[in-house]
Short mmCIF file of C-alpha atoms and ligand atoms in Angstrom, two decimals:
data_model
loop_
_atom_site.label_atom_id
_atom_site.label_comp_id
_atom_site.label_asym_id
_atom_site.label_seq_id
_atom_site.Cartn_x
_atom_site.Cartn_y
_atom_site.Cartn_z
CA MET A 1 24.41 -24.97 -62.68
CA ASP A 2 20.89 -23.67 -61.95
CA VAL A 3 19.36 -24.15 -58.52
CA TYR A 4 15.62 -24.63 -58.11
CA GLY A 5 13.91 -25.30 -54.83
CA LEU A 6 10.90 -25.66 -52.62
CA ILE A 7 10.05 -23.58 -49.57
CA GLY A 8 7.70 -25.13 -47.04
CA ASN A 9 7.55 -26.01 -43.36
CA PRO A 10 7.90 -28.92 -43.07
CA VAL A 11 9.36 -30.05 -46.43
CA GLY A 12 11.13 -33.20 -45.26
CA HIS A 13 9.05 -35.70 -47.21
CA SER A 14 8.63 -33.71 -50.42
CA LEU A 15 8.56 -35.72 -53.65
CA SER A 16 9.40 -32.67 -55.76
CA PRO A 17 13.23 -33.02 -55.68
CA PRO A 18 13.35 -36.48 -57.33
CA MET A 19 10.53 -35.56 -59.74
CA HIS A 20 12.22 -32.37 -60.99
CA GLU A 21 15.73 -33.82 -61.01
CA ALA A 22 14.49 -36.69 -63.19
CA GLY A 23 13.22 -34.00 -65.56
CA TYR A 24 16.59 -32.21 -65.66
CA ALA A 25 18.40 -35.50 -66.26
CA ALA A 26 16.06 -36.46 -69.11
CA LEU A 27 16.64 -33.14 -70.90
CA ASP A 28 20.34 -32.88 -69.97
CA ILE A 29 19.75 -29.67 -68.02
CA ASP A 30 22.51 -28.82 -65.53
CA ALA A 31 20.37 -28.09 -62.46
CA ARG A 32 19.61 -29.20 -58.93
CA TYR A 33 16.36 -29.01 -56.92
CA VAL A 34 16.67 -28.53 -53.16
CA THR A 35 14.32 -27.95 -50.23
CA PHE A 36 14.36 -25.00 -47.82
CA GLU A 37 12.50 -24.73 -44.52
CA PRO A 38 12.15 -21.04 -43.52
CA ALA A 39 10.43 -20.02 -40.28
CA PRO A 40 6.63 -19.78 -40.72
CA ASP A 41 6.58 -15.94 -40.85
CA ASP A 42 9.49 -15.61 -43.27
CA ALA A 43 7.85 -16.21 -46.67
CA ALA A 44 8.74 -12.81 -48.13
CA LEU A 45 12.24 -12.90 -46.66
CA ALA A 46 12.81 -16.34 -48.17
CA VAL A 47 11.77 -15.14 -51.65
CA GLU A 48 14.03 -12.07 -51.37
CA GLY A 49 16.89 -14.24 -50.17
CA ALA A 50 16.43 -16.72 -53.00
CA ALA A 51 16.44 -13.86 -55.53
CA ALA A 52 19.64 -12.45 -54.00
CA LEU A 53 21.32 -15.86 -54.20
CA GLY A 54 20.40 -16.33 -57.85
CA VAL A 55 17.98 -19.22 -57.31
CA ALA A 56 16.35 -19.88 -60.68
CA GLY A 57 12.88 -20.83 -59.45
CA LEU A 58 10.97 -21.79 -56.33
CA ASN A 59 7.99 -23.95 -55.54
CA VAL A 60 5.99 -22.91 -52.50
CA THR A 61 4.00 -25.14 -50.18
CA ILE A 62 2.22 -25.01 -46.81
CA PRO A 63 2.26 -22.63 -44.92
CA PHE A 64 3.66 -20.07 -47.39
CA LYS A 65 1.36 -20.17 -50.43
CA GLN A 66 -0.70 -17.14 -49.38
CA ASP A 67 2.08 -15.07 -47.75
CA VAL A 68 4.31 -15.30 -50.83
CA LEU A 69 1.72 -13.22 -52.71
CA GLU A 70 3.16 -10.07 -51.03
CA ALA A 71 6.64 -10.78 -52.32
CA VAL A 72 5.86 -11.38 -56.02
CA ALA A 73 4.02 -9.94 -58.97
CA ALA A 74 1.28 -12.56 -59.11
CA ASP A 75 -0.28 -13.52 -62.43
CA PRO A 76 -4.06 -13.04 -62.62
CA LEU A 77 -4.86 -16.74 -62.00
CA ALA A 78 -2.74 -16.88 -58.83
CA GLU A 79 -4.33 -13.61 -57.72
CA ARG A 80 -7.84 -15.06 -58.17
CA ILE A 81 -6.94 -18.26 -56.34
CA GLY A 82 -5.18 -16.23 -53.66
CA ALA A 83 -2.16 -18.52 -53.55
CA VAL A 84 1.21 -18.90 -55.28
CA ASN A 85 2.98 -22.24 -55.57
CA THR A 86 5.58 -21.35 -58.20
CA VAL A 87 7.95 -18.37 -58.34
CA VAL A 88 9.96 -17.40 -61.41
CA PHE A 89 12.95 -15.09 -60.95
CA PRO A 90 13.44 -13.01 -64.07
CA GLY A 91 16.96 -11.89 -63.13
CA GLY A 92 18.29 -8.37 -62.92
CA ASP A 93 16.05 -6.02 -60.95
CA GLY A 94 12.84 -7.67 -62.14
CA ARG A 95 10.27 -8.46 -59.44
CA PRO A 96 9.78 -12.23 -58.91
CA ARG A 97 6.66 -13.49 -60.65
CA GLY A 98 4.16 -15.76 -58.90
CA TYR A 99 2.01 -18.46 -60.47
CA ASN A 100 -0.40 -21.13 -59.27
CA THR A 101 0.27 -24.42 -61.05
CA ASP A 102 -2.04 -26.46 -58.77
CA ALA A 103 -4.86 -25.26 -61.06
CA ALA A 104 -3.15 -26.71 -64.13
CA GLY A 105 -2.42 -29.82 -62.04
CA VAL A 106 -6.17 -30.37 -61.75
CA THR A 107 -7.12 -29.68 -65.37
CA ARG A 108 -4.15 -31.53 -66.88
CA ALA A 109 -4.88 -34.57 -64.66
CA PHE A 110 -8.41 -34.72 -66.08
CA GLU A 111 -7.21 -34.09 -69.65
CA HIS A 112 -4.66 -36.88 -69.29
CA HIS A 113 -7.58 -39.22 -68.51
CA ASP A 114 -9.64 -37.92 -71.48
CA VAL A 115 -12.24 -36.31 -69.24
CA THR A 116 -14.05 -33.36 -70.85
CA LEU A 117 -14.43 -30.43 -68.47
CA ALA A 118 -16.21 -27.97 -70.79
CA GLY A 119 -19.91 -28.13 -69.93
CA ALA A 120 -19.38 -30.59 -67.06
CA ASP A 121 -21.15 -30.38 -63.70
CA ALA A 122 -18.33 -30.43 -61.16
CA VAL A 123 -18.33 -30.87 -57.40
CA VAL A 124 -15.31 -29.81 -55.36
CA VAL A 125 -15.19 -31.08 -51.78
CA GLY A 126 -13.03 -28.76 -49.69
CA ALA A 127 -12.53 -25.00 -49.63
CA GLY A 128 -8.91 -24.69 -48.51
CA GLY A 129 -5.97 -23.98 -50.83
CA ALA A 130 -6.45 -27.04 -53.04
CA GLY A 131 -10.22 -26.46 -53.16
CA ARG A 132 -9.74 -22.87 -54.32
CA ALA A 133 -7.31 -23.94 -57.05
CA ALA A 134 -9.62 -26.76 -58.20
CA ALA A 135 -12.78 -24.62 -58.24
CA VAL A 136 -11.17 -21.79 -60.23
CA ALA A 137 -9.46 -24.22 -62.63
CA LEU A 138 -12.62 -26.21 -63.32
CA ALA A 139 -14.70 -23.05 -63.88
CA ASP A 140 -12.06 -21.65 -66.24
CA ALA A 141 -12.17 -24.94 -68.15
CA GLY A 142 -15.91 -24.47 -68.69
CA ALA A 143 -17.39 -26.57 -65.87
CA THR A 144 -20.20 -25.46 -63.59
CA VAL A 145 -18.84 -25.78 -60.06
CA HIS A 146 -20.42 -26.60 -56.72
CA VAL A 147 -18.19 -26.41 -53.64
CA ALA A 148 -19.08 -28.48 -50.56
CA ASN A 149 -17.11 -28.00 -47.38
CA ARG A 150 -17.29 -29.10 -43.74
CA THR A 151 -17.35 -25.41 -42.78
CA ALA A 152 -20.15 -24.31 -45.10
CA ASP A 153 -19.31 -20.58 -44.87
CA ARG A 154 -15.90 -21.18 -46.43
CA ALA A 155 -17.56 -22.92 -49.40
CA VAL A 156 -20.00 -20.04 -49.86
CA THR A 157 -17.16 -17.49 -49.72
CA LEU A 158 -15.13 -19.45 -52.25
CA ALA A 159 -18.12 -19.89 -54.58
CA ALA A 160 -18.65 -16.11 -54.57
CA ASP A 161 -15.18 -15.75 -56.15
CA VAL A 162 -15.85 -18.29 -58.91
CA PRO A 163 -18.18 -17.47 -61.82
CA GLU A 164 -21.57 -19.23 -61.56
CA ALA A 165 -20.41 -21.44 -58.69
CA THR A 166 -22.50 -22.43 -55.67
CA GLY A 167 -21.38 -23.47 -52.23
CA GLY A 168 -22.69 -25.24 -49.14
CA GLY A 169 -22.02 -27.77 -46.41
CA LEU A 170 -21.18 -31.44 -46.86
CA ALA A 171 -24.91 -32.29 -46.77
CA THR A 172 -25.23 -30.70 -50.24
CA LEU A 173 -23.22 -33.65 -51.60
CA ASP A 174 -26.38 -35.81 -51.35
CA GLU A 175 -28.06 -33.80 -54.09
CA ARG A 176 -25.04 -32.70 -56.13
CA VAL A 177 -22.89 -35.81 -56.54
CA PRO A 178 -25.53 -38.06 -58.17
CA ALA A 179 -26.01 -35.40 -60.88
CA ALA A 180 -22.31 -34.57 -61.31
CA ASP A 181 -19.86 -35.50 -64.10
CA VAL A 182 -16.72 -34.58 -62.19
CA LEU A 183 -15.77 -34.81 -58.50
CA VAL A 184 -12.62 -33.54 -56.79
CA ASN A 185 -11.71 -34.33 -53.20
CA ALA A 186 -9.69 -31.31 -52.08
CA THR A 187 -9.90 -32.09 -48.37
CA SER A 188 -7.20 -33.88 -46.44
CA VAL A 189 -9.64 -36.68 -45.56
CA GLY A 190 -8.13 -40.01 -46.61
CA MET A 191 -4.53 -39.00 -45.95
CA GLU A 192 -4.05 -39.88 -42.29
CA GLU A 193 -6.90 -42.32 -41.95
CA ASP A 194 -8.79 -44.73 -44.22
CA ALA A 195 -11.82 -42.42 -44.51
CA THR A 196 -13.75 -40.64 -47.27
CA PRO A 197 -15.59 -37.30 -47.32
CA VAL A 198 -18.15 -38.58 -49.89
CA PRO A 199 -20.66 -41.33 -49.02
CA ALA A 200 -20.07 -44.30 -51.35
CA GLU A 201 -23.73 -44.61 -52.32
CA LEU A 202 -23.60 -41.21 -54.08
CA LEU A 203 -20.91 -42.32 -56.56
CA HIS A 204 -21.84 -43.60 -60.03
CA ALA A 205 -20.40 -44.85 -63.31
CA GLU A 206 -20.73 -41.51 -65.17
CA LEU A 207 -18.46 -39.75 -62.70
CA ALA A 208 -14.74 -38.94 -63.03
CA VAL A 209 -13.17 -38.67 -59.56
CA LEU A 210 -9.88 -36.94 -58.76
CA ASP A 211 -8.63 -37.31 -55.20
CA ALA A 212 -6.05 -34.59 -54.42
CA VAL A 213 -4.75 -36.81 -51.62
CA TYR A 214 -1.72 -38.58 -53.16
CA ALA A 215 -0.46 -40.64 -50.21
CA PRO A 216 -1.82 -43.24 -50.07
CA THR A 217 -2.17 -43.43 -53.87
CA GLU A 218 -5.32 -45.52 -53.60
CA THR A 219 -7.62 -43.75 -51.16
CA HIS A 220 -10.89 -44.88 -49.65
CA LEU A 221 -12.73 -42.50 -52.03
CA LEU A 222 -10.96 -43.89 -55.11
CA ARG A 223 -11.71 -47.48 -54.04
CA ASP A 224 -15.39 -46.58 -53.65
CA ALA A 225 -15.37 -44.73 -56.99
CA ASP A 226 -13.79 -47.71 -58.72
CA ALA A 227 -16.41 -50.04 -57.23
CA ALA A 228 -19.14 -47.72 -58.56
CA GLY A 229 -17.63 -47.94 -62.07
CA ALA A 230 -16.41 -44.32 -62.06
CA THR A 231 -13.22 -43.09 -63.74
CA THR A 232 -10.59 -42.73 -61.01
CA ILE A 233 -7.68 -40.28 -61.04
CA GLU A 234 -5.05 -40.49 -58.31
CA GLY A 235 -3.75 -37.33 -56.64
CA ALA A 236 -0.32 -38.29 -57.93
CA TRP A 237 -1.46 -37.06 -61.37
CA MET A 238 -2.29 -33.62 -59.95
CA LEU A 239 1.05 -33.58 -58.15
CA LEU A 240 2.83 -34.58 -61.36
CA PHE A 241 1.14 -31.98 -63.55
CA GLN A 242 1.58 -29.09 -61.11
CA GLY A 243 5.28 -29.98 -61.21
CA VAL A 244 5.27 -30.35 -64.99
CA GLU A 245 3.68 -26.91 -65.35
CA ALA A 246 6.27 -25.35 -62.99
CA PHE A 247 9.11 -27.09 -64.87
CA GLU A 248 7.82 -25.66 -68.16
CA ARG A 249 7.54 -22.13 -66.73
CA TRP A 250 11.09 -22.28 -65.41
CA THR A 251 12.88 -23.93 -68.32
CA GLY A 252 10.75 -22.91 -71.31
CA GLU A 253 10.95 -26.57 -72.45
CA ASP A 254 8.22 -29.18 -72.77
CA ALA A 255 8.62 -31.23 -69.61
CA PRO A 256 9.62 -34.91 -69.95
CA VAL A 257 6.37 -36.08 -68.36
CA ALA A 258 7.12 -39.82 -68.49
CA ALA A 259 10.50 -39.44 -66.74
CA MET A 260 9.05 -37.18 -64.05
CA ASN A 261 6.11 -39.55 -63.53
CA ALA A 262 8.41 -42.57 -63.23
CA ALA A 263 10.47 -40.82 -60.52
CA LEU A 264 7.34 -39.83 -58.65
CA ARG A 265 5.81 -43.30 -58.85
CA GLU A 266 9.04 -44.91 -57.67
CA ARG A 267 8.88 -42.79 -54.48
CA LEU A 268 5.13 -43.22 -53.96
CA GLY A 269 5.41 -46.99 -54.29
P1 LIG B 1 -6.15 -26.79 -46.34
O1 LIG B 1 -6.06 -25.45 -46.98
O2 LIG B 1 -5.70 -26.97 -44.94
O3 LIG B 1 -7.70 -27.25 -46.45
C1 LIG B 1 -8.13 -28.45 -45.83
C2 LIG B 1 -9.55 -28.77 -46.30
O4 LIG B 1 -9.88 -30.06 -45.79
C3 LIG B 1 -10.61 -27.80 -45.77
O5 LIG B 1 -11.61 -27.67 -46.76
C4 LIG B 1 -11.13 -28.53 -44.51
O6 LIG B 1 -12.44 -28.18 -44.17
C5 LIG B 1 -11.10 -29.95 -45.03
N1 LIG B 1 -11.07 -30.93 -43.96
C6 LIG B 1 -10.05 -31.19 -43.09
N2 LIG B 1 -10.38 -32.19 -42.25
C7 LIG B 1 -11.66 -32.56 -42.57
C8 LIG B 1 -12.56 -33.54 -42.06
N3 LIG B 1 -12.21 -34.36 -41.04
N4 LIG B 1 -13.78 -33.66 -42.63
C9 LIG B 1 -14.12 -32.85 -43.69
N5 LIG B 1 -13.31 -31.90 -44.21
C10 LIG B 1 -12.10 -31.77 -43.66
O7 LIG B 1 -5.36 -27.89 -47.17
P2 LIG B 1 -5.04 -27.89 -48.76
O8 LIG B 1 -3.73 -27.26 -48.99
O9 LIG B 1 -6.24 -27.38 -49.48
O10 LIG B 1 -4.86 -29.46 -49.03
C11 LIG B 1 -5.96 -30.34 -49.01
C12 LIG B 1 -5.51 -31.72 -49.49
O11 LIG B 1 -5.10 -31.63 -50.86
C13 LIG B 1 -4.29 -32.28 -48.73
O12 LIG B 1 -4.46 -33.66 -48.56
C14 LIG B 1 -3.14 -32.01 -49.67
O13 LIG B 1 -2.09 -32.95 -49.51
C15 LIG B 1 -3.81 -32.18 -51.01
N6 LIG B 1 -3.12 -31.48 -52.10
C16 LIG B 1 -2.70 -32.22 -53.13
C17 LIG B 1 -2.07 -31.61 -54.19
C18 LIG B 1 -1.61 -32.46 -55.32
O14 LIG B 1 -0.84 -31.96 -56.13
N7 LIG B 1 -2.07 -33.70 -55.42
C19 LIG B 1 -1.87 -30.22 -54.19
C20 LIG B 1 -2.34 -29.47 -53.11
C21 LIG B 1 -2.96 -30.13 -52.05
P3 LIG B 1 -12.72 -26.94 -43.17
O15 LIG B 1 -12.66 -25.70 -44.01
O16 LIG B 1 -14.07 -27.22 -42.62
O17 LIG B 1 -11.64 -26.98 -42.11
#
């Protein structure tokens, strides 16, 4: 039996175990997916320990996504984003390899909703881990990216790492969102409270809006976007496709997307 897992702190409420185990069941793969909660400074130790124990693959979440970079050979995309959320153990003496599947989570969520990213004007709100993954992914897919963040300096720094991107404070949304084709909320606003980082009056019917926040599934931003006639994409799709991409890297099989989505949706309610 293969063991896959997630390292994070905390990981108690993770939806990844049921999502991945539904995938193994659908493809008749003999595997389990478990969660591990190392101490906050022990990212590299956890990866070494998992390799020693023969763990087949790891997902990585807060607060370890940056620190794990030191313990793996990161692929160029993960290196550019500066964060790893998926580790593949090649076996033998091979160094663990690190990937960032949050980026594919963003692009595959849009593709699944028939949104064209090539040539699109995209606005990413947020410049943390999810914002970095979204900005790099959208630029690689051919979009022109503007990053808006509460702390404007972080948006400017991120934009400097992304080809042709610009960055600024949240006030830049006033000008950018009305002209945009694609909008991603990559802040945590909307998770704990019924709030939105984007004023409703800026939203419009030509926009496709992905909210990375997945709990609640229907956020304040997505309600506003729906009322404006925009295409709405729940964060659950990003969560699903980052998992799908990790599953495919680990197993080499096309992931059973419908089965994984059903398991996720059952838990999200
Ligand atoms: P992070 O690195 O901590 O970044 C948090 C971001 O939110 C920063 O840009 C921060 O701005 C901004 N922010 C926080 N509170 C704010 C407020 N009150 N007003 C305006 N901006 C605020 O977190 P992360 O890992 O990027 O995650 C961000 C969100 O994405 C979380 O809700 C997470 O659950 C979600 N996420 C979803 C997926 C998925 O698969 N669906 C994957 C990854 C993350 P400052 O820089 O100014 O502090």
